[in-house]
Amino acid sequence: MSRTSVTRSSKLGPEERAAAIEALKSKELDVLVVGGGIVGAGSALDAATRGLRVGMVEARDWASGTSSRSSKLVHGGIRYLEQLDFRLVRESLIERGLLLQRIAPHLVKPVRFLYPLTKPVFERLYIGAGMLLYDLLSYTGGRPPGVPHHRHLTKRQLLRASPSLAHDAFRGGLAYYDAQVDDARYVANLARTASFYGAHVASRVRVEGFIKVGERVVGVRAHDRETGERFEIRARQVVNATGVWTDDTQSMVGERGQFKVRASKGVHLVVPRDRFQSKLGLLLRTEKSVLFVIPWGRHWLIGTTDTDWNLDKAHPAATAADIDYLLAHVNKVLTVPLTRDDVEGVYAGLRPLLAGESEETSKLSREHIVAHSVPGLVVVAGGKWTTYRVMAKDAIDEAVAALDGKISPSITEDIALLGAEGYHAAWNKRSKLARAFDVHRVRVEHLLNRYGVMTDELLDLIRERPELQDPLPGADDYLGAEVVYAASHEGALHLDDVLARRTRISIEAWDRGVSAAPVAASLMAGVLGWDAERTEHEVALYLKRVAAERASQREPDDESADRVRLEAPEV
């Protein structure tokens, strides 16, 4: 059957990575971005779409740090209203609307939450006024917010919507909307979009030092961790977007930072959706912060904690105490309490907070800062996932101010990610697509909400190799085609990249991906040219990661959990 594809795609596979590294070695760049998380990838796209010569390197995989371990929310931040941080809330709500409607409608989706009330009258008036302000601020960007307004619920309506809540826990509530995203998938798509617009992007390239002429930074010394090659990258401006590693990166320049970034650990639990009944997510107050219970496909995400972390930044570990803390708080409002046996997955991430006077990380600023710390080096730090595009724009504005010539202002508010253009039309014809490719409609919907209009490319793979429509063992939501595509088009170089980030099998499957690992590795081997020994090595590394994570989650404190987690070798 001949058909016209709606796809406008650019691969980010092994050949493209090799070509990017050649370009990084041979050309002087206008801007080199160090760090491939959400802010780094956003900065690379911002610079590339201004017409600059751009490179981006990441020491591990895209989003392998903080950017894949968030609460998966794109939100204004209800609690920042109480801190009277209206500017941050407004900025976040405007970005939420942009992401939902323009930039990535295939990846960012509305989600409905319940804000429960425990006191009569005054609390309803107080929180209701806050929700009204939240709704009003979401209109201030000159376009509709993309989600419905809040509404008040009586106690009876609340229990009808969330029958598993303890009957005496609340007196009523308010229902309001925010949005959610698969954070790691978004970053991989963002890096790929930056590449599509001309940025030379390469993961698994570690920066080991800066090149200086006098006081000026003119490039970096880089190490390709796949081949072992070391080389130099020259750039007129370097942007340090390394999140919780900001202080470490700055110390390579030999300068004392103008500000400090403090790591705060946030832990989330993944629980099957059938463990309690609710049509809405929950926002619960704790003595220190807030606790979200977030619908996530066939699961709930429960989080988060907010504690200081001064140990290994690459692999923050959740402890038994973290898990017990989250279970204890959510069980206060459930009729049937959750136990450790209900927990399918656990993940821990580090927030890069700007260090301040407060001892409690929950009180530290979610604002971001951009500074030209030394000539030729811009640092961007702090902030929150939702406002990544603003952070990236500010960082590139700072870099551009030091470049000669007239350079275009940022245009990323109008740049849709790959897969977004035409997504709604593709969604409307999902039944037709399912019939044309003889694939179940639910599978097509799943693919459209992960790849947008690039779903065509996965369906073509399935047509050529029908066995690729089989789900992975122990992970029914994900197809073999997605593993092949991750390696050929999405920059996945290791099994860990696919099971932990291109898919979320490592936190969603009961066995954390142990049974899927051999099948996924053999599918990747065909794309990446692995022999049997390399394939077995990738599986063994992944199984050690799972075992170390499970063991660390039984430890009582951060130090012992960190020690156990680090027993698994680095990929």
XYZ file of C-alpha atoms in Angstrom:
571
model
C 0.000 0.000 0.000
C 1.537 3.315 -0.964
C 0.896 6.294 1.228
C 2.326 9.685 1.914
C 4.063 9.867 5.255
C 3.344 12.840 7.497
C 6.749 12.366 9.094
C 9.404 15.043 9.135
C 12.163 13.183 10.876
C 15.838 13.207 11.527
C 17.555 10.140 12.906
C 19.824 10.329 15.889
C 21.550 6.971 15.570
C 25.164 5.729 15.750
C 26.122 7.187 12.339
C 24.735 10.598 13.232
C 26.636 10.529 16.519
C 29.901 9.751 14.715
C 29.253 12.595 12.239
C 28.495 14.986 15.126
C 31.784 14.115 16.839
C 33.706 14.724 13.601
C 32.049 18.140 13.327
C 32.811 18.937 16.987
C 36.483 18.123 16.400
C 36.887 20.032 13.148
C 34.775 23.222 13.438
C 34.870 26.183 15.751
C 31.388 26.483 17.226
C 29.524 29.619 18.185
C 28.072 27.860 21.233
C 28.966 24.576 22.917
C 26.482 23.318 25.492
C 27.839 21.037 28.211
C 25.109 18.851 29.713
C 22.333 16.908 27.978
C 19.495 17.250 30.443
C 16.357 19.288 29.847
C 18.099 22.688 30.114
C 21.118 21.672 28.031
C 19.002 20.166 25.254
C 16.709 23.201 25.374
C 19.731 25.501 25.080
C 21.065 23.572 22.077
C 17.709 23.878 20.303
C 17.420 27.574 21.176
C 20.898 28.338 19.800
C 20.493 26.185 16.679
C 17.174 27.823 15.749
C 18.837 31.263 15.955
C 21.163 30.161 13.153
C 24.259 29.620 15.326
C 26.854 26.837 14.958
C 26.025 24.667 17.958
C 27.337 21.582 19.702
C 26.090 19.694 22.759
C 27.833 16.949 24.714
C 26.571 14.828 27.602
C 28.771 12.584 29.760
C 26.182 9.789 29.982
C 22.806 9.384 28.256
C 20.347 12.175 27.510
C 18.409 13.001 30.697
C 20.321 10.414 32.716
C 20.496 12.769 35.726
C 17.729 14.865 37.251
C 15.765 15.264 34.006
C 14.551 11.638 33.937
C 13.743 11.413 37.656
C 11.224 14.211 38.198
C 7.598 14.008 39.303
C 6.765 13.965 35.552
C 4.681 17.109 36.066
C 4.468 20.229 33.919
C 2.893 22.543 36.453
C 2.657 26.076 37.720
C 3.389 25.059 41.286
C 0.352 25.614 43.495
C 2.537 25.747 46.612
C 4.646 28.620 45.238
C 1.505 30.784 45.477
C 1.685 30.415 49.257
C 5.292 31.586 49.099
C 3.945 34.612 47.127
C 6.214 33.755 44.196
C 3.656 34.917 41.619
C 6.263 35.578 38.932
C 7.501 31.959 38.983
C 3.933 30.592 38.989
C 2.901 32.822 36.066
C 5.998 31.919 34.058
C 5.432 28.205 34.724
C 1.740 28.354 33.754
C 2.508 30.140 30.479
C 5.095 27.463 29.666
C 2.608 24.728 30.611
C 0.140 26.106 28.054
C 2.838 26.331 25.363
C 4.005 22.757 25.921
C 0.462 21.367 25.977
C -0.787 23.130 22.877
C 2.102 24.086 20.658
C 5.479 22.563 21.444
C 4.713 18.958 22.398
C 1.015 18.013 22.483
C 1.998 14.385 21.808
C 4.073 14.216 25.005
C 2.461 16.672 27.460
C -1.066 15.818 28.642
C -3.576 17.391 31.037
C -3.965 15.641 34.395
C -6.684 16.300 36.979
C -5.857 16.655 40.668
C -7.815 16.816 43.898
C -6.819 19.349 46.527
C -8.608 17.948 49.608
C -9.925 20.173 52.378
C -9.872 19.291 56.080
C -11.480 22.398 57.595
C -14.860 23.990 56.798
C -15.510 27.369 55.176
C -12.267 29.332 55.695
C -9.952 26.759 54.090
C -12.314 26.428 51.116
C -12.352 30.214 50.655
C -8.567 30.506 51.072
C -7.633 27.624 48.743
C -10.420 28.558 46.318
C -9.007 32.083 46.025
C -5.579 30.569 45.332
C -7.024 28.282 42.642
C -8.844 31.222 41.040
C -5.574 33.150 40.909
C -3.875 30.041 39.452
C -6.477 29.909 36.667
C -6.254 33.652 36.008
C -2.433 33.614 35.818
C -2.621 30.809 33.236
C -4.357 33.242 30.838
C -1.711 35.964 31.087
C 0.455 34.589 28.280
C -1.993 35.740 25.621
C -3.359 32.281 24.795
C -5.838 29.928 26.482
C -4.333 27.713 29.221
C -5.082 24.388 27.503
C -6.785 22.887 30.574
C -10.206 23.399 32.228
C -10.735 25.647 35.274
C -10.832 24.395 38.863
C -14.127 23.440 40.462
C -15.340 22.868 44.011
C -16.360 19.395 45.213
C -18.613 18.531 48.147
C -17.625 15.629 50.382
C -20.076 13.367 48.534
C -18.673 14.371 45.114
C -15.142 13.847 46.407
C -15.883 10.304 47.607
C -17.632 9.489 44.340
C -14.538 10.615 42.404
C -12.091 8.949 44.823
C -13.902 6.071 46.583
C -10.685 4.685 48.119
C -10.141 7.782 50.274
C -10.855 7.353 53.984
C -14.356 8.726 54.626
C -13.327 10.813 57.614
C -10.117 12.200 56.056
C -11.600 15.212 54.241
C -14.590 17.550 54.270
C -14.562 18.207 50.543
C -12.082 19.482 48.020
C -11.229 21.302 44.836
C -10.474 19.670 41.510
C -7.922 21.429 39.312
C -5.766 20.638 36.292
C -2.044 20.611 35.599
C -0.119 18.543 33.039
C 2.287 15.629 32.951
C 5.076 14.367 30.708
C 7.407 11.419 30.267
C 10.405 13.531 31.194
C 13.180 11.314 29.780
C 11.371 10.765 26.486
C 10.833 14.504 26.174
C 14.555 15.243 26.598
C 15.577 12.599 24.041
C 13.059 14.116 21.609
C 14.367 17.608 22.394
C 17.987 16.562 21.687
C 16.859 14.974 18.444
C 14.961 18.123 17.484
C 18.087 20.223 18.173
C 20.009 17.852 15.883
C 17.316 18.240 13.215
C 17.873 22.006 13.294
C 21.623 21.609 12.869
C 23.126 21.164 16.347
C 25.967 18.604 16.558
C 24.884 16.516 19.545
C 26.693 13.554 21.103
C 25.956 11.620 24.284
C 28.614 9.649 26.212
C 31.148 12.431 25.655
C 32.564 13.672 28.952
C 34.121 17.121 29.369
C 37.361 16.689 31.329
C 38.609 20.263 31.330
C 38.350 23.715 29.784
C 40.733 25.279 27.291
C 41.659 28.854 28.201
C 43.536 31.642 26.472
C 44.484 33.964 29.295
C 41.302 34.266 31.373
C 39.002 33.407 28.479
C 37.410 29.989 27.967
C 37.732 29.028 24.282
C 36.697 25.366 24.357
C 36.838 22.058 26.235
C 38.850 18.856 26.402
C 36.484 15.975 25.711
C 36.589 12.192 26.099
C 34.457 9.915 23.900
C 33.509 7.214 26.398
C 32.425 4.822 23.638
C 35.717 4.781 21.702
C 38.143 6.096 24.332
C 39.265 8.916 22.002
C 40.179 12.271 23.541
C 39.824 15.468 21.532
C 39.307 19.212 21.822
C 36.180 21.189 20.968
C 36.625 24.895 20.206
C 33.785 27.316 20.832
C 33.345 31.074 21.099
C 30.964 30.574 24.042
C 30.496 27.551 26.310
C 27.266 27.058 28.272
C 27.512 25.058 31.503
C 24.101 23.376 31.904
C 25.149 20.520 34.169
C 22.497 20.783 36.907
C 23.634 19.245 40.184
C 27.158 18.947 38.709
C 27.381 22.739 38.160
C 29.873 23.342 40.982
C 32.067 20.420 39.808
C 32.099 21.740 36.234
C 32.854 25.292 37.366
C 35.772 24.054 39.491
C 37.461 22.770 36.295
C 37.882 26.408 35.271
C 39.671 27.085 38.510
C 37.258 29.750 39.664
C 35.177 29.885 42.792
C 31.511 29.957 41.823
C 29.463 33.091 42.389
C 26.709 30.843 43.738
C 26.370 27.260 44.910
C 24.030 24.542 43.703
C 22.722 22.279 46.429
C 21.348 18.810 45.685
C 18.001 17.868 47.195
C 16.908 14.230 46.908
C 13.382 13.460 45.767
C 12.106 9.868 45.912
C 9.037 8.502 44.098
C 7.202 5.188 44.370
C 5.421 3.456 41.480
C 2.280 1.529 42.488
C -0.253 -0.352 40.271
C -3.310 1.715 39.411
C -5.691 -0.950 40.780
C -4.364 -0.661 44.360
C -6.808 2.151 45.041
C -9.666 3.771 43.134
C -9.609 7.443 42.170
C -10.442 9.366 39.011
C -8.154 12.187 40.131
C -4.594 12.551 41.289
C -4.082 13.842 44.820
C -2.170 16.749 46.291
C -1.615 16.152 50.003
C 0.012 18.465 52.544
C 2.824 17.100 54.723
C 4.595 18.784 57.620
C 7.488 19.744 55.312
C 6.127 20.038 51.790
C 3.457 18.516 49.555
C 2.910 14.946 48.420
C 1.587 14.164 44.950
C -0.245 10.993 43.968
C -0.133 11.149 40.180
C -1.972 8.924 37.655
C 0.632 7.444 35.295
C -0.840 5.057 32.711
C -1.502 1.790 34.535
C 0.294 3.060 37.620
C 0.340 5.713 40.323
C 3.420 7.792 41.085
C 3.680 8.757 44.761
C 6.199 11.444 45.700
C 8.180 13.173 46.723
C 10.686 13.561 49.517
C 12.881 16.654 49.864
C 16.127 15.991 51.736
C 19.742 17.095 51.451
C 22.051 14.790 49.462
C 25.842 15.026 49.561
C 26.823 11.609 48.138
C 27.143 10.177 44.593
C 25.319 12.480 42.166
C 25.019 10.032 39.273
C 23.085 7.355 41.175
C 21.152 8.814 44.121
C 19.710 6.005 46.191
C 16.317 5.687 47.872
C 16.377 4.228 51.376
C 13.901 2.084 53.295
C 13.179 5.209 55.372
C 12.286 7.216 52.232
C 9.886 4.497 51.080
C 8.297 4.160 54.528
C 7.880 7.952 54.767
C 5.924 8.094 51.488
C 3.782 5.056 52.330
C 2.994 6.409 55.804
C 1.821 9.758 54.421
C -0.352 8.358 51.646
C -1.813 5.703 53.956
C -3.187 8.445 56.234
C -5.888 9.106 53.641
C -6.566 5.624 52.157
C -9.161 3.126 53.393
C -6.886 0.173 52.536
C -3.246 0.980 53.316
C -0.446 0.304 50.847
C 2.481 -1.902 51.872
C 6.002 -2.465 50.557
C 4.575 -5.416 48.568
C 2.451 -2.987 46.517
C 5.491 -1.029 45.318
C 6.440 -1.953 41.737
C 9.191 0.597 41.285
C 11.186 3.261 43.104
C 13.315 6.061 41.705
C 15.356 8.861 43.231
C 16.478 12.105 41.615
C 18.338 15.237 42.666
C 16.948 18.768 42.353
C 19.625 21.367 41.553
C 18.605 24.109 43.988
C 20.333 27.438 44.320
C 21.867 27.341 47.781
C 20.599 30.042 50.098
C 20.302 30.889 53.742
C 17.680 28.236 54.493
C 18.775 24.926 55.971
C 15.732 23.107 54.585
C 15.938 22.231 50.894
C 12.134 22.488 50.633
C 12.522 26.231 51.340
C 15.262 26.879 48.769
C 14.493 28.777 45.585
C 13.152 27.095 42.446
C 14.239 30.237 40.555
C 17.066 29.972 38.036
C 20.167 32.059 37.569
C 22.326 32.796 34.521
C 25.812 34.305 34.823
C 28.889 34.928 32.692
C 31.140 33.521 35.379
C 34.350 33.975 33.354
C 34.788 35.312 29.800
C 33.576 32.685 27.329
C 31.676 30.617 29.916
C 27.974 31.038 30.726
C 26.509 29.077 33.621
C 22.785 28.380 34.017
C 21.528 26.735 37.204
C 18.512 26.196 39.434
C 15.004 26.457 38.021
C 12.403 23.759 37.479
C 11.656 21.295 34.679
C 8.559 23.175 33.500
C 10.448 26.410 32.783
C 13.375 24.798 30.925
C 12.652 26.773 27.736
C 12.914 30.117 29.563
C 16.149 29.005 31.238
C 17.582 27.957 27.863
C 16.550 31.251 26.254
C 18.152 33.249 29.075
C 21.380 31.222 28.847
C 21.680 31.661 25.072
C 20.770 35.369 25.366
C 23.740 35.724 27.724
C 26.050 33.841 25.323
C 24.819 35.835 22.299
C 25.489 39.141 24.084
C 29.189 38.288 23.900
C 29.157 37.307 20.210
C 29.712 39.700 17.320
C 27.078 40.501 14.740
C 23.310 40.665 14.738
C 21.843 37.401 15.977
C 18.160 36.533 15.995
C 16.258 36.527 19.295
C 14.887 33.223 20.617
C 12.089 31.653 18.568
C 11.579 28.420 20.531
C 8.073 29.337 21.671
C 7.073 28.584 18.074
C 9.296 25.542 17.478
C 7.369 22.297 17.860
C 9.312 19.171 18.768
C 9.658 16.437 16.182
C 6.434 14.424 16.112
C 4.227 17.332 17.224
C 3.214 18.917 13.908
C 0.045 17.164 12.727
C -0.319 15.129 15.916
C -4.004 15.976 16.457
C -4.863 14.963 12.881
C -2.924 11.713 13.309
C -4.774 11.062 16.585
C -8.126 11.575 14.842
C -7.261 8.901 12.279
C -5.854 6.390 14.761
C -8.516 3.773 13.974
C -7.702 4.053 10.285
C -3.974 3.661 11.034
C -4.664 0.598 13.164
C -6.628 -1.065 10.344
C -4.055 -0.140 7.677
C -1.204 -1.711 9.636
C -3.247 -4.500 11.249
C -2.240 -3.330 14.729
C -4.621 -2.992 17.678
C -5.933 0.559 18.136
C -4.695 0.697 21.741
C -1.168 0.038 20.440
C -1.475 2.871 17.921
C -2.703 5.224 20.663
C 0.244 4.238 22.839
C 2.680 4.962 19.991
C 1.050 8.289 19.057
C 1.384 9.480 22.661
C 5.093 8.659 22.653
C 6.204 9.446 19.093
C 3.500 11.698 17.669
C 3.435 11.631 13.870
C 6.726 9.699 13.851
C 4.541 6.704 14.749
C 4.630 6.098 10.978
C 8.245 5.047 11.295
C 7.504 2.477 13.977
C 4.541 1.105 12.052
C 6.782 0.755 8.995
C 9.232 -1.241 11.128
C 6.388 -3.510 12.259
C 5.225 -3.975 8.664
C 8.733 -5.081 7.632
C 9.208 -7.256 10.732
C 5.813 -8.288 12.171
C 7.473 -9.865 15.229
C 8.371 -6.348 16.410
C 4.776 -5.726 17.440
C 5.184 -8.302 20.220
C 5.372 -6.730 23.678
C 8.521 -7.161 25.737
C 8.437 -9.880 28.436
C 7.167 -8.513 31.739
C 6.447 -5.121 30.151
C 3.258 -5.408 28.120
C 3.034 -1.686 27.376
C 6.182 -1.624 25.233
C 6.792 -3.208 21.825
C 9.948 -4.687 20.330
C 9.786 -2.014 17.617
C 10.352 0.669 20.273
C 13.663 -0.903 21.291
C 14.903 -1.062 17.692
C 13.787 2.518 17.094
C 15.464 3.767 20.291
C 18.810 2.460 19.030
C 18.401 3.508 15.387
C 16.696 6.902 15.790
C 16.853 8.094 19.413
C 20.512 7.904 20.407
C 20.293 4.884 22.743
C 23.754 3.298 22.958
C 23.298 0.911 25.902
C 20.594 -1.397 27.230
C 20.241 0.838 30.291
C 19.360 3.778 27.997
C 16.385 1.849 26.602
C 15.021 0.180 29.735
C 15.441 3.175 32.045
C 14.804 6.178 29.775
C 13.500 5.522 26.216
C 10.976 3.248 27.914
C 10.243 3.332 31.664
C 10.427 -0.439 32.143
C 13.003 -0.128 34.947
C 10.412 1.530 37.212
C 7.123 0.205 35.786
C 7.739 -3.566 35.561
C 7.423 -5.747 38.663
C 10.803 -7.330 37.912
C 12.316 -3.904 36.997
C 13.038 -5.151 33.475
C 14.971 -8.329 34.297
C 12.937 -10.536 31.923
C 12.818 -7.850 29.190
C 16.599 -7.291 29.281
C 17.801 -10.260 27.126
C 15.129 -9.662 24.476
C 15.776 -5.911 24.330
C 19.544 -6.439 24.186
C 19.282 -8.823 21.239
C 17.059 -6.317 19.386
C 19.585 -3.527 20.028
C 22.442 -5.807 18.927
C 21.008 -5.957 15.421
C 21.091 -2.156 15.120
C 24.346 -1.420 16.952
C 26.373 -4.376 15.663
C 26.934 -6.046 19.042
C 28.333 -9.582 19.071
C 27.094 -12.241 21.529
C 29.705 -11.301 24.140
C 28.807 -7.603 24.077
C 25.091 -8.429 24.227
C 25.587 -10.636 27.294
C 27.747 -7.928 28.903
C 24.976 -5.332 28.458
C 22.427 -7.672 30.063
C 24.781 -8.467 32.950
C 25.404 -4.753 33.604
C 21.684 -4.072 33.670
C 20.931 -6.973 36.027
C 23.634 -5.704 38.409
C 22.023 -2.253 38.335
C 18.629 -3.719 39.257
C 20.086 -5.866 42.041
C 22.026 -2.906 43.496
C 18.965 -0.621 43.374
C 16.758 -3.213 45.063
C 19.368 -3.831 47.770
C 19.944 -0.104 48.379
C 16.201 0.370 48.947
C 16.386 -1.966 51.948
C 19.102 0.102 53.636
C 18.168 2.411 56.548
C 20.126 5.571 55.663
C 21.669 7.523 52.783
C 25.270 6.472 53.429
C 24.589 2.724 53.423
C 22.141 2.971 50.479
C 24.726 4.929 48.479
C 27.441 2.368 49.233
C 25.231 -0.557 48.137
C 23.983 1.215 45.000
C 27.554 1.915 43.868
C 28.388 -1.796 43.937
C 26.888 -1.959 40.426
C 29.484 -0.981 37.791
C 29.001 2.220 35.771
C 27.673 1.657 32.247
